[in-house]
Amino acid sequence: MTHKQQQQRQLTRYKQQSTLGLVYQIIDQLGPVSRIEIADHAHLAPASITKLTRQLLPLGIIEEQEPQASTGGRRAINLATSPSTHQIVAVRIDRTQLHLGLCDLSGQTLASRLVDLHASNAAELLSQISDEVSTLLAIHIRKEHHLIAIAITCPGLLNTETGVISYSPHIPLEQPLAIADEISAVFNVPCYLGNSTRSLALAEHYFGNARDCRDVVVVRIDHGIGAGIIMDGEVLMGQGLNRGEIGHIQVNPLGERCHCGNFGCLETVAADDAVVKRVQQLNGSGYPTHLTVNESTTGELTMSKICQAALNGDQLAQQVLREAAEFIGKALATTVNLLNPQKIIIGGDLIQAWRIIEPVLNATLQQQTLATFYDRLQVRASSIEQDSLLAPFALIKRALNKGPLLHSMIEK
Ligand SMILES: [Zn+2]
């Protein structure tokens, strides 16, 4: 085959993939829906819809439904998705834990496991994930159901197209790790990989507070601070490029040195560790608190505990959270002036004290952004962060809606 023929074939495949995904997406969102209605929404000929649904029906991923009531004349058969016939495994790699779940195609978690992450290199990471996925499947998957894909989210620098992690903040990698291919080979299903923050943005886009907006910035605050950006209804996935590094916007020119080499980055004053350190520091210089602050055992004091103390009226905890919120507001203001989003969504343990930080965030944003931008801006806490498997699940949703997962199921 010549290069041109190859290109032609690839283009045809892309086109098929996207129309197939589009038809699935319409059935998923509007179903039960007739073929005529699908054709209308997809701007495709009814004959094309018949052909495409003929490809989807044998997969069991959509089903025909009898029309409800007779309205006279010929009754159209409706199509709907059948979310419970297939299952997927969602894997979330955090700093210290591995969270896994078996989900159906509506995103409902049927069974889950939360285990400590003990891998200290690439080989150990692969074997721990394989072992845990195998265990989950051995216990919970039902014989009549089919596992169709696995999705993994993790922090760091990675390529969503190739499924390769090139940098992980917690696990030293000697060379880039083709984690998606490795896991896919073990379980013989496609494996999708996404960065934690950008996958959360994708989940907000499909299931959360970003559903009704086209321009949204999703910020996640934990041991680092990053942002996922949705522009014109598309989540910028990065594909191996770091984007949305809001944690490295300088908010305090005379601040502490950041691990990136600069001084006073947002992470140095508002990430979980920085907030914990600030409470310890102020308590050390005599400010009273109800929190148990012991500098030698840093693990004991957490962002969650600080939030709870603040909500219970602890003055020091409140003061430290307000300080952090002001810095976050400052970095967000820069982002708003650049992107003019309709919404900012914030996730992380910090949002447990939402009623304390929200007024500070809004006041800072109002002061430091263009008035017309602030007028249409809404600042919200993430409503899905707690349901922590929705971020990896969103990668599967994307692979269905865009087509590649449907295509690989057909090829099988
Ligand atoms: Zn930095």
mmCIF file of C-alpha atoms and ligand atoms in Angstrom:
data_model
loop_
_atom_site.group_PDB
_atom_site.id
_atom_site.type_symbol
_atom_site.label_atom_id
_atom_site.label_comp_id
_atom_site.label_asym_id
_atom_site.label_seq_id
_atom_site.Cartn_x
_atom_site.Cartn_y
_atom_site.Cartn_z
ATOM 1 C CA MET A 1 0.000 0.000 0.000
ATOM 2 C CA THR A 2 1.368 3.427 -0.929
ATOM 3 C CA HIS A 3 1.751 6.161 1.638
ATOM 4 C CA LYS A 4 -1.142 8.041 0.075
ATOM 5 C CA GLN A 5 -3.399 4.970 0.201
ATOM 6 C CA GLN A 6 -2.459 4.458 3.829
ATOM 7 C CA GLN A 7 -3.328 8.068 4.600
ATOM 8 C CA GLN A 8 -6.622 7.720 2.744
ATOM 9 C CA ARG A 9 -7.489 4.596 4.691
ATOM 10 C CA GLN A 10 -6.617 6.247 7.985
ATOM 11 C CA LEU A 11 -8.810 9.253 7.119
ATOM 12 C CA THR A 12 -11.751 7.003 6.246
ATOM 13 C CA ARG A 13 -11.259 5.205 9.533
ATOM 14 C CA TYR A 14 -11.231 8.454 11.508
ATOM 15 C CA LYS A 15 -14.440 9.510 9.784
ATOM 16 C CA GLN A 16 -16.124 6.172 10.499
ATOM 17 C CA GLN A 17 -14.963 6.316 14.082
ATOM 18 C CA SER A 18 -16.373 9.755 14.669
ATOM 19 C CA THR A 19 -19.781 9.123 13.047
ATOM 20 C CA LEU A 20 -20.052 5.842 14.939
ATOM 21 C CA GLY A 21 -19.204 7.690 18.165
ATOM 22 C CA LEU A 22 -21.631 10.468 17.303
ATOM 23 C CA VAL A 23 -24.502 8.016 16.777
ATOM 24 C CA TYR A 24 -23.687 6.232 20.050
ATOM 25 C CA GLN A 25 -23.548 9.579 21.857
ATOM 26 C CA ILE A 26 -26.946 10.655 20.509
ATOM 27 C CA ILE A 27 -28.526 7.335 21.536
ATOM 28 C CA ASP A 28 -26.872 7.611 24.948
ATOM 29 C CA GLN A 29 -28.043 11.167 25.562
ATOM 30 C CA LEU A 30 -31.474 11.142 23.919
ATOM 31 C CA GLY A 31 -32.482 7.481 23.955
ATOM 32 C CA PRO A 32 -34.971 5.885 23.575
ATOM 33 C CA VAL A 33 -34.775 7.560 20.194
ATOM 34 C CA SER A 34 -35.828 6.525 16.680
ATOM 35 C CA ARG A 35 -33.455 6.144 13.724
ATOM 36 C CA ILE A 36 -35.149 9.057 11.984
ATOM 37 C CA GLU A 37 -34.564 11.303 14.993
ATOM 38 C CA ILE A 38 -30.910 10.192 15.160
ATOM 39 C CA ALA A 39 -30.468 11.013 11.470
ATOM 40 C CA ASP A 40 -31.935 14.423 12.129
ATOM 41 C CA HIS A 41 -29.624 15.179 15.067
ATOM 42 C CA ALA A 42 -26.516 13.766 13.367
ATOM 43 C CA HIS A 43 -27.210 15.510 10.027
ATOM 44 C CA LEU A 44 -26.787 12.142 8.299
ATOM 45 C CA ALA A 45 -28.959 10.217 5.853
ATOM 46 C CA PRO A 46 -31.330 7.669 7.465
ATOM 47 C CA ALA A 47 -29.619 4.934 5.416
ATOM 48 C CA SER A 48 -26.280 5.782 7.102
ATOM 49 C CA ILE A 49 -27.914 5.542 10.528
ATOM 50 C CA THR A 50 -29.308 2.105 9.657
ATOM 51 C CA LYS A 51 -25.831 1.008 8.592
ATOM 52 C CA LEU A 52 -24.128 2.414 11.714
ATOM 53 C CA THR A 53 -26.678 1.025 14.171
ATOM 54 C CA ARG A 54 -26.301 -2.352 12.437
ATOM 55 C CA GLN A 55 -22.641 -2.200 13.528
ATOM 56 C CA LEU A 56 -23.526 -1.238 17.104
ATOM 57 C CA LEU A 57 -26.411 -3.645 17.764
ATOM 58 C CA PRO A 58 -24.384 -6.922 17.696
ATOM 59 C CA LEU A 59 -22.032 -5.413 20.319
ATOM 60 C CA GLY A 60 -24.926 -5.348 22.787
ATOM 61 C CA ILE A 61 -24.019 -1.785 23.638
ATOM 62 C CA ILE A 62 -27.333 -0.468 22.274
ATOM 63 C CA GLU A 63 -30.681 -2.238 22.065
ATOM 64 C CA GLU A 64 -33.966 -1.940 20.209
ATOM 65 C CA GLN A 65 -37.017 -1.072 22.260
ATOM 66 C CA GLU A 66 -40.623 -1.627 21.345
ATOM 67 C CA PRO A 67 -42.542 1.590 20.820
ATOM 68 C CA GLN A 68 -44.602 2.620 23.847
ATOM 69 C CA ALA A 69 -48.109 3.309 22.661
ATOM 70 C CA SER A 70 -49.746 3.109 19.288
ATOM 71 C CA THR A 71 -50.348 6.468 17.687
ATOM 72 C CA GLY A 72 -51.650 4.906 14.512
ATOM 73 C CA GLY A 73 -49.693 4.229 11.348
ATOM 74 C CA ARG A 74 -46.280 2.570 11.279
ATOM 75 C CA ARG A 75 -44.552 2.662 14.627
ATOM 76 C CA ALA A 76 -40.818 3.320 14.715
ATOM 77 C CA ILE A 77 -38.626 1.087 16.852
ATOM 78 C CA ASN A 78 -36.579 3.085 19.318
ATOM 79 C CA LEU A 79 -32.940 2.666 20.233
ATOM 80 C CA ALA A 80 -31.374 3.056 23.671
ATOM 81 C CA THR A 81 -28.047 2.233 25.255
ATOM 82 C CA SER A 82 -27.867 -0.829 27.481
ATOM 83 C CA PRO A 83 -25.349 0.301 30.086
ATOM 84 C CA SER A 84 -25.358 -2.775 32.308
ATOM 85 C CA THR A 85 -24.308 -5.421 29.784
ATOM 86 C CA HIS A 86 -20.692 -4.259 29.666
ATOM 87 C CA GLN A 87 -18.256 -3.357 32.383
ATOM 88 C CA ILE A 88 -15.053 -1.398 32.666
ATOM 89 C CA VAL A 89 -12.334 -1.056 35.287
ATOM 90 C CA ALA A 90 -11.464 2.461 36.487
ATOM 91 C CA VAL A 91 -8.096 2.923 38.203
ATOM 92 C CA ARG A 92 -7.030 6.038 40.020
ATOM 93 C CA ILE A 93 -3.367 6.327 41.019
ATOM 94 C CA ASP A 94 -2.863 8.814 43.837
ATOM 95 C CA ARG A 95 0.211 9.729 45.816
ATOM 96 C CA THR A 96 -0.167 6.992 48.405
ATOM 97 C CA GLN A 97 -3.172 4.984 47.287
ATOM 98 C CA LEU A 98 -4.554 2.985 44.429
ATOM 99 C CA HIS A 99 -8.310 3.211 43.997
ATOM 100 C CA LEU A 100 -9.975 0.723 41.653
ATOM 101 C CA GLY A 101 -13.568 0.125 40.673
ATOM 102 C CA LEU A 102 -15.633 -2.086 38.437
ATOM 103 C CA CYS A 103 -18.225 0.137 36.753
ATOM 104 C CA ASP A 104 -21.042 -0.259 34.278
ATOM 105 C CA LEU A 105 -21.337 2.049 31.279
ATOM 106 C CA SER A 106 -23.534 4.517 33.135
ATOM 107 C CA GLY A 107 -20.584 5.151 35.463
ATOM 108 C CA GLN A 108 -22.112 3.361 38.398
ATOM 109 C CA THR A 109 -19.503 1.661 40.580
ATOM 110 C CA LEU A 110 -20.451 -1.982 41.176
ATOM 111 C CA ALA A 111 -17.466 -2.896 43.338
ATOM 112 C CA SER A 112 -14.334 -1.078 44.421
ATOM 113 C CA ARG A 113 -11.011 -1.534 46.188
ATOM 114 C CA LEU A 114 -8.834 1.010 47.958
ATOM 115 C CA VAL A 115 -5.282 -0.155 48.670
ATOM 116 C CA ASP A 116 -1.995 1.444 49.645
ATOM 117 C CA LEU A 117 0.304 2.094 46.722
ATOM 118 C CA HIS A 118 3.593 0.388 47.517
ATOM 119 C CA ALA A 119 5.281 0.573 44.111
ATOM 120 C CA SER A 120 8.618 2.374 44.031
ATOM 121 C CA ASN A 121 9.451 1.842 40.352
ATOM 122 C CA ALA A 122 7.800 1.215 36.989
ATOM 123 C CA ALA A 123 7.871 -2.598 37.139
ATOM 124 C CA GLU A 124 6.333 -2.632 40.623
ATOM 125 C CA LEU A 125 3.649 -0.174 39.549
ATOM 126 C CA LEU A 126 2.655 -2.362 36.597
ATOM 127 C CA SER A 127 2.582 -5.520 38.668
ATOM 128 C CA GLN A 128 0.588 -3.943 41.497
ATOM 129 C CA ILE A 129 -2.018 -2.567 39.086
ATOM 130 C CA SER A 130 -2.273 -5.905 37.226
ATOM 131 C CA ASP A 131 -2.618 -7.829 40.482
ATOM 132 C CA GLU A 132 -5.262 -5.512 41.886
ATOM 133 C CA VAL A 133 -7.298 -5.446 38.663
ATOM 134 C CA SER A 134 -7.124 -9.270 38.503
ATOM 135 C CA THR A 135 -8.304 -9.538 42.106
ATOM 136 C CA LEU A 136 -11.179 -7.134 41.500
ATOM 137 C CA LEU A 137 -12.268 -9.051 38.405
ATOM 138 C CA ALA A 138 -11.876 -12.465 40.018
ATOM 139 C CA ILE A 139 -14.188 -11.504 42.868
ATOM 140 C CA HIS A 140 -16.728 -9.303 41.175
ATOM 141 C CA ILE A 141 -17.120 -9.630 37.443
ATOM 142 C CA ARG A 142 -20.173 -11.598 36.435
ATOM 143 C CA LYS A 143 -19.666 -14.219 33.771
ATOM 144 C CA GLU A 144 -22.392 -12.935 31.462
ATOM 145 C CA HIS A 145 -20.880 -9.452 31.427
ATOM 146 C CA HIS A 146 -18.035 -8.338 29.236
ATOM 147 C CA LEU A 147 -15.047 -6.302 30.316
ATOM 148 C CA ILE A 148 -14.489 -3.851 27.467
ATOM 149 C CA ALA A 149 -11.843 -1.401 28.695
ATOM 150 C CA ILE A 150 -9.640 -0.166 31.506
ATOM 151 C CA ALA A 151 -8.922 3.499 32.277
ATOM 152 C CA ILE A 152 -6.150 4.861 34.462
ATOM 153 C CA THR A 153 -5.637 8.374 35.814
ATOM 154 C CA CYS A 154 -2.467 9.538 37.516
ATOM 155 C CA PRO A 155 -0.696 12.785 38.323
ATOM 156 C CA GLY A 156 2.289 13.888 36.270
ATOM 157 C CA LEU A 157 3.254 14.316 32.648
ATOM 158 C CA LEU A 158 1.764 11.851 30.217
ATOM 159 C CA ASN A 159 0.435 11.439 26.709
ATOM 160 C CA THR A 160 -3.252 10.522 26.433
ATOM 161 C CA GLU A 161 -2.909 9.496 22.770
ATOM 162 C CA THR A 162 -0.010 7.074 23.252
ATOM 163 C CA GLY A 163 -0.778 6.088 26.857
ATOM 164 C CA VAL A 164 2.791 6.773 27.963
ATOM 165 C CA ILE A 165 3.765 8.344 31.315
ATOM 166 C CA SER A 166 6.978 10.346 31.011
ATOM 167 C CA TYR A 167 7.092 11.849 34.495
ATOM 168 C CA SER A 168 5.454 10.802 37.724
ATOM 169 C CA PRO A 169 5.854 12.993 40.828
ATOM 170 C CA HIS A 170 5.750 10.017 43.210
ATOM 171 C CA ILE A 171 7.287 7.082 41.383
ATOM 172 C CA PRO A 172 10.731 7.523 39.828
ATOM 173 C CA LEU A 173 10.727 6.346 36.197
ATOM 174 C CA GLU A 174 14.041 5.613 34.490
ATOM 175 C CA GLN A 175 12.386 5.810 31.095
ATOM 176 C CA PRO A 176 8.912 6.651 29.781
ATOM 177 C CA LEU A 177 6.392 3.994 30.813
ATOM 178 C CA ALA A 178 3.951 2.681 28.168
ATOM 179 C CA ILE A 179 1.453 1.825 30.883
ATOM 180 C CA ALA A 180 -1.641 1.666 28.621
ATOM 181 C CA ASP A 181 -0.059 -0.857 26.234
ATOM 182 C CA GLU A 182 1.294 -2.964 29.111
ATOM 183 C CA ILE A 183 -2.041 -3.178 30.949
ATOM 184 C CA SER A 184 -3.937 -3.624 27.691
ATOM 185 C CA ALA A 185 -1.732 -6.638 26.839
ATOM 186 C CA VAL A 186 -2.413 -8.275 30.218
ATOM 187 C CA PHE A 187 -6.215 -8.012 30.054
ATOM 188 C CA ASN A 188 -6.692 -8.008 26.284
ATOM 189 C CA VAL A 189 -8.883 -4.877 26.252
ATOM 190 C CA PRO A 190 -8.042 -1.259 25.326
ATOM 191 C CA CYS A 191 -6.546 0.803 28.142
ATOM 192 C CA TYR A 192 -6.867 4.599 28.324
ATOM 193 C CA LEU A 193 -4.616 6.917 30.301
ATOM 194 C CA GLY A 194 -5.258 10.448 31.544
ATOM 195 C CA ASN A 195 -3.736 13.030 33.844
ATOM 196 C CA SER A 196 -5.683 13.270 37.155
ATOM 197 C CA THR A 197 -6.546 16.953 36.862
ATOM 198 C CA ARG A 198 -7.493 16.974 33.186
ATOM 199 C CA SER A 199 -9.534 13.788 33.634
ATOM 200 C CA LEU A 200 -11.382 15.486 36.486
ATOM 201 C CA ALA A 201 -12.133 18.347 34.072
ATOM 202 C CA LEU A 202 -13.466 15.773 31.617
ATOM 203 C CA ALA A 203 -15.636 14.241 34.364
ATOM 204 C CA GLU A 204 -16.965 17.696 35.307
ATOM 205 C CA HIS A 205 -17.714 18.230 31.614
ATOM 206 C CA TYR A 206 -19.712 14.976 31.290
ATOM 207 C CA PHE A 207 -21.272 14.563 34.735
ATOM 208 C CA GLY A 208 -20.572 17.548 36.977
ATOM 209 C CA ASN A 209 -20.909 21.295 37.306
ATOM 210 C CA ALA A 210 -19.374 21.983 33.878
ATOM 211 C CA ARG A 211 -22.140 20.169 31.965
ATOM 212 C CA ASP A 212 -23.984 23.340 31.042
ATOM 213 C CA CYS A 213 -20.935 25.504 30.194
ATOM 214 C CA ARG A 214 -18.574 25.762 27.242
ATOM 215 C CA ASP A 215 -15.694 27.594 28.948
ATOM 216 C CA VAL A 216 -14.620 26.291 32.334
ATOM 217 C CA VAL A 217 -11.448 26.109 34.403
ATOM 218 C CA VAL A 218 -11.272 23.153 36.804
ATOM 219 C CA VAL A 219 -8.660 23.514 39.540
ATOM 220 C CA ARG A 220 -7.533 20.648 41.725
ATOM 221 C CA ILE A 221 -5.684 21.356 44.942
ATOM 222 C CA ASP A 222 -3.895 18.595 46.841
ATOM 223 C CA HIS A 223 -0.164 18.033 47.153
ATOM 224 C CA GLY A 224 0.195 20.065 43.975
ATOM 225 C CA ILE A 225 -2.119 22.484 42.195
ATOM 226 C CA GLY A 226 -3.134 22.075 38.569
ATOM 227 C CA ALA A 227 -5.919 23.138 36.251
ATOM 228 C CA GLY A 228 -7.920 21.468 33.518
ATOM 229 C CA ILE A 229 -9.227 23.814 30.872
ATOM 230 C CA ILE A 230 -12.448 23.448 28.878
ATOM 231 C CA MET A 231 -12.680 25.873 25.963
ATOM 232 C CA ASP A 232 -15.557 25.960 23.461
ATOM 233 C CA GLY A 233 -16.862 22.723 24.973
ATOM 234 C CA GLU A 234 -13.606 20.813 24.412
ATOM 235 C CA VAL A 235 -11.432 19.612 27.281
ATOM 236 C CA LEU A 236 -7.776 20.343 26.516
ATOM 237 C CA MET A 237 -6.246 16.944 27.255
ATOM 238 C CA GLY A 238 -2.624 18.007 26.841
ATOM 239 C CA GLN A 239 -1.313 14.973 24.928
ATOM 240 C CA GLY A 240 2.086 15.011 26.539
ATOM 241 C CA LEU A 241 2.230 18.748 26.959
ATOM 242 C CA ASN A 242 1.820 20.233 30.395
ATOM 243 C CA ARG A 243 -1.010 22.741 30.422
ATOM 244 C CA GLY A 244 -2.811 24.612 33.147
ATOM 245 C CA GLU A 245 0.152 24.778 35.532
ATOM 246 C CA ILE A 246 -1.649 27.299 37.699
ATOM 247 C CA GLY A 247 0.322 26.040 40.715
ATOM 248 C CA HIS A 248 3.415 27.768 39.372
ATOM 249 C CA ILE A 249 1.927 31.230 38.960
ATOM 250 C CA GLN A 250 3.891 33.481 41.282
ATOM 251 C CA VAL A 251 1.658 34.931 43.982
ATOM 252 C CA ASN A 252 4.272 36.006 46.527
ATOM 253 C CA PRO A 253 7.461 37.524 45.015
ATOM 254 C CA LEU A 254 9.325 37.246 48.336
ATOM 255 C CA GLY A 255 7.994 33.767 49.035
ATOM 256 C CA GLU A 256 9.668 30.427 49.533
ATOM 257 C CA ARG A 257 11.495 28.547 46.833
ATOM 258 C CA CYS A 258 9.279 26.146 44.867
ATOM 259 C CA HIS A 259 10.408 22.715 43.632
ATOM 260 C CA CYS A 260 10.243 24.187 40.100
ATOM 261 C CA GLY A 261 13.095 26.571 40.984
ATOM 262 C CA ASN A 262 11.088 29.803 41.175
ATOM 263 C CA PHE A 263 9.999 31.669 44.286
ATOM 264 C CA GLY A 264 6.558 32.167 45.792
ATOM 265 C CA CYS A 265 4.585 29.939 43.406
ATOM 266 C CA LEU A 266 0.937 29.255 44.365
ATOM 267 C CA GLU A 267 1.903 25.698 45.397
ATOM 268 C CA THR A 268 4.299 27.034 48.031
ATOM 269 C CA VAL A 269 1.450 28.793 49.872
ATOM 270 C CA ALA A 270 -1.783 26.955 49.048
ATOM 271 C CA ALA A 271 -1.067 23.262 48.374
ATOM 272 C CA ASP A 272 -2.078 20.915 51.220
ATOM 273 C CA ASP A 273 1.476 20.558 52.558
ATOM 274 C CA ALA A 274 1.982 24.336 52.583
ATOM 275 C CA VAL A 275 -1.218 24.922 54.544
ATOM 276 C CA VAL A 276 -0.283 22.224 57.083
ATOM 277 C CA LYS A 277 3.178 23.776 57.437
ATOM 278 C CA ARG A 278 1.704 27.245 57.950
ATOM 279 C CA VAL A 279 -0.523 26.016 60.809
ATOM 280 C CA GLN A 280 2.486 24.355 62.447
ATOM 281 C CA GLN A 281 4.587 27.498 62.007
ATOM 282 C CA LEU A 282 2.010 29.866 63.513
ATOM 283 C CA ASN A 283 1.218 27.476 66.346
ATOM 284 C CA GLY A 284 4.974 27.231 66.996
ATOM 285 C CA SER A 285 5.139 31.002 67.383
ATOM 286 C CA GLY A 286 2.396 30.963 69.976
ATOM 287 C CA TYR A 287 -0.936 31.219 68.160
ATOM 288 C CA PRO A 288 -3.410 28.922 69.899
ATOM 289 C CA THR A 289 -5.388 26.209 68.078
ATOM 290 C CA HIS A 290 -7.574 23.245 68.964
ATOM 291 C CA LEU A 291 -5.714 21.173 66.392
ATOM 292 C CA THR A 292 -3.125 18.640 67.458
ATOM 293 C CA VAL A 293 0.030 20.151 65.994
ATOM 294 C CA ASN A 294 3.153 18.094 66.332
ATOM 295 C CA GLU A 295 5.971 19.075 64.015
ATOM 296 C CA SER A 296 7.766 15.752 64.266
ATOM 297 C CA THR A 297 4.756 13.814 63.009
ATOM 298 C CA THR A 298 3.681 15.763 59.931
ATOM 299 C CA GLY A 299 1.433 12.929 58.773
ATOM 300 C CA GLU A 300 -1.010 13.548 61.602
ATOM 301 C CA LEU A 301 -2.112 17.013 60.573
ATOM 302 C CA THR A 302 -4.004 17.040 57.278
ATOM 303 C CA MET A 303 -5.947 19.513 55.160
ATOM 304 C CA SER A 304 -9.126 17.651 56.100
ATOM 305 C CA LYS A 305 -8.470 18.131 59.818
ATOM 306 C CA ILE A 306 -7.680 21.818 59.315
ATOM 307 C CA CYS A 307 -10.956 22.265 57.414
ATOM 308 C CA GLN A 308 -12.949 20.513 60.135
ATOM 309 C CA ALA A 309 -11.313 22.642 62.840
ATOM 310 C CA ALA A 310 -12.051 25.803 60.852
ATOM 311 C CA LEU A 311 -15.707 24.810 60.463
ATOM 312 C CA ASN A 312 -15.841 24.208 64.219
ATOM 313 C CA GLY A 313 -14.656 27.761 64.860
ATOM 314 C CA ASP A 314 -10.882 27.309 65.266
ATOM 315 C CA GLN A 315 -9.500 30.819 64.649
ATOM 316 C CA LEU A 316 -6.024 29.771 63.518
ATOM 317 C CA ALA A 317 -7.359 27.192 61.054
ATOM 318 C CA GLN A 318 -9.786 29.780 59.653
ATOM 319 C CA GLN A 319 -7.061 32.402 59.309
ATOM 320 C CA VAL A 320 -4.688 30.035 57.489
ATOM 321 C CA LEU A 321 -7.423 28.858 55.098
ATOM 322 C CA ARG A 322 -8.416 32.466 54.317
ATOM 323 C CA GLU A 323 -4.774 33.309 53.562
ATOM 324 C CA ALA A 324 -4.510 30.327 51.216
ATOM 325 C CA ALA A 325 -7.820 31.240 49.552
ATOM 326 C CA GLU A 326 -6.590 34.770 48.891
ATOM 327 C CA PHE A 327 -3.505 33.415 47.118
ATOM 328 C CA ILE A 328 -5.645 30.971 45.128
ATOM 329 C CA GLY A 329 -7.967 33.856 44.193
ATOM 330 C CA LYS A 330 -4.975 35.851 42.983
ATOM 331 C CA ALA A 331 -3.775 33.068 40.665
ATOM 332 C CA LEU A 332 -7.356 32.452 39.504
ATOM 333 C CA ALA A 333 -7.727 36.153 38.675
ATOM 334 C CA THR A 334 -4.784 35.898 36.265
ATOM 335 C CA THR A 335 -6.445 32.857 34.682
ATOM 336 C CA VAL A 336 -9.805 34.605 34.395
ATOM 337 C CA ASN A 337 -8.281 37.674 32.763
ATOM 338 C CA LEU A 338 -6.631 35.400 30.198
ATOM 339 C CA LEU A 339 -9.478 32.974 29.456
ATOM 340 C CA ASN A 340 -12.730 34.655 30.569
ATOM 341 C CA PRO A 341 -14.386 31.366 31.664
ATOM 342 C CA GLN A 342 -18.060 31.117 32.667
ATOM 343 C CA LYS A 343 -17.198 28.925 35.593
ATOM 344 C CA ILE A 344 -14.350 27.947 37.883
ATOM 345 C CA ILE A 345 -14.709 24.583 39.627
ATOM 346 C CA ILE A 346 -12.464 23.744 42.542
ATOM 347 C CA GLY A 347 -11.696 20.258 43.812
ATOM 348 C CA GLY A 348 -9.535 18.886 46.626
ATOM 349 C CA ASP A 349 -9.860 18.396 50.391
ATOM 350 C CA LEU A 350 -9.787 22.185 50.814
ATOM 351 C CA ILE A 351 -13.381 22.460 49.584
ATOM 352 C CA GLN A 352 -14.581 20.812 52.800
ATOM 353 C CA ALA A 353 -14.286 24.351 54.222
ATOM 354 C CA TRP A 354 -16.085 25.873 51.217
ATOM 355 C CA ARG A 355 -18.167 28.313 53.246
ATOM 356 C CA ILE A 356 -14.949 29.806 54.658
ATOM 357 C CA ILE A 357 -12.901 29.995 51.464
ATOM 358 C CA GLU A 358 -15.639 30.847 48.951
ATOM 359 C CA PRO A 359 -16.215 34.470 50.110
ATOM 360 C CA VAL A 360 -12.451 35.130 50.033
ATOM 361 C CA LEU A 361 -12.100 33.628 46.537
ATOM 362 C CA ASN A 362 -14.964 35.749 45.232
ATOM 363 C CA ALA A 363 -13.750 38.959 46.889
ATOM 364 C CA THR A 364 -10.251 38.515 45.440
ATOM 365 C CA LEU A 365 -11.602 37.666 41.993
ATOM 366 C CA GLN A 366 -13.920 40.648 42.014
ATOM 367 C CA GLN A 367 -11.039 42.948 42.909
ATOM 368 C CA GLN A 368 -8.508 41.591 40.435
ATOM 369 C CA THR A 369 -10.451 40.654 37.298
ATOM 370 C CA LEU A 370 -12.105 42.757 34.599
ATOM 371 C CA ALA A 371 -15.582 43.722 35.756
ATOM 372 C CA THR A 372 -17.323 42.318 32.656
ATOM 373 C CA PHE A 373 -15.484 39.008 33.135
ATOM 374 C CA TYR A 374 -16.365 38.806 36.834
ATOM 375 C CA ASP A 375 -20.036 39.560 36.152
ATOM 376 C CA ARG A 376 -20.572 36.316 34.246
ATOM 377 C CA LEU A 377 -18.236 34.211 36.383
ATOM 378 C CA GLN A 378 -19.439 31.520 38.789
ATOM 379 C CA VAL A 379 -17.137 29.880 41.320
ATOM 380 C CA ARG A 380 -18.217 26.412 42.444
ATOM 381 C CA ALA A 381 -16.901 23.525 44.525
ATOM 382 C CA SER A 382 -16.570 20.254 42.630
ATOM 383 C CA SER A 383 -19.583 18.051 43.300
ATOM 384 C CA ILE A 384 -18.026 14.862 41.947
ATOM 385 C CA GLU A 385 -14.525 14.860 43.400
ATOM 386 C CA GLN A 386 -15.605 12.639 46.281
ATOM 387 C CA ASP A 387 -16.893 10.039 43.850
ATOM 388 C CA SER A 388 -13.335 9.537 42.887
ATOM 389 C CA LEU A 389 -13.731 7.021 40.056
ATOM 390 C CA LEU A 390 -15.631 9.358 37.758
ATOM 391 C CA ALA A 391 -12.373 10.887 36.466
ATOM 392 C CA PRO A 392 -11.022 7.594 35.023
ATOM 393 C CA PHE A 393 -14.556 6.641 33.975
ATOM 394 C CA ALA A 394 -14.746 9.888 31.971
ATOM 395 C CA LEU A 395 -11.851 8.612 29.817
ATOM 396 C CA ILE A 396 -14.001 5.605 28.824
ATOM 397 C CA LYS A 397 -16.954 7.869 28.102
ATOM 398 C CA ARG A 398 -14.729 9.935 25.834
ATOM 399 C CA ALA A 399 -13.442 6.815 24.041
ATOM 400 C CA LEU A 400 -17.068 5.737 23.408
ATOM 401 C CA ASN A 401 -18.282 9.165 22.314
ATOM 402 C CA LYS A 402 -15.312 9.793 20.047
ATOM 403 C CA GLY A 403 -15.487 6.283 18.603
ATOM 404 C CA PRO A 404 -12.174 4.452 19.142
ATOM 405 C CA LEU A 405 -13.512 2.099 21.809
ATOM 406 C CA LEU A 406 -16.554 1.173 19.648
ATOM 407 C CA HIS A 407 -14.245 0.569 16.730
ATOM 408 C CA SER A 408 -11.966 -1.719 18.715
ATOM 409 C CA MET A 409 -15.022 -3.670 19.955
ATOM 410 C CA ILE A 410 -16.171 -4.144 16.347
ATOM 411 C CA GLU A 411 -12.717 -5.329 15.273
ATOM 412 C CA LYS A 412 -12.712 -7.889 18.048
HETATM 413 ZN ZN ZN B 1 6.797 26.549 41.074
#
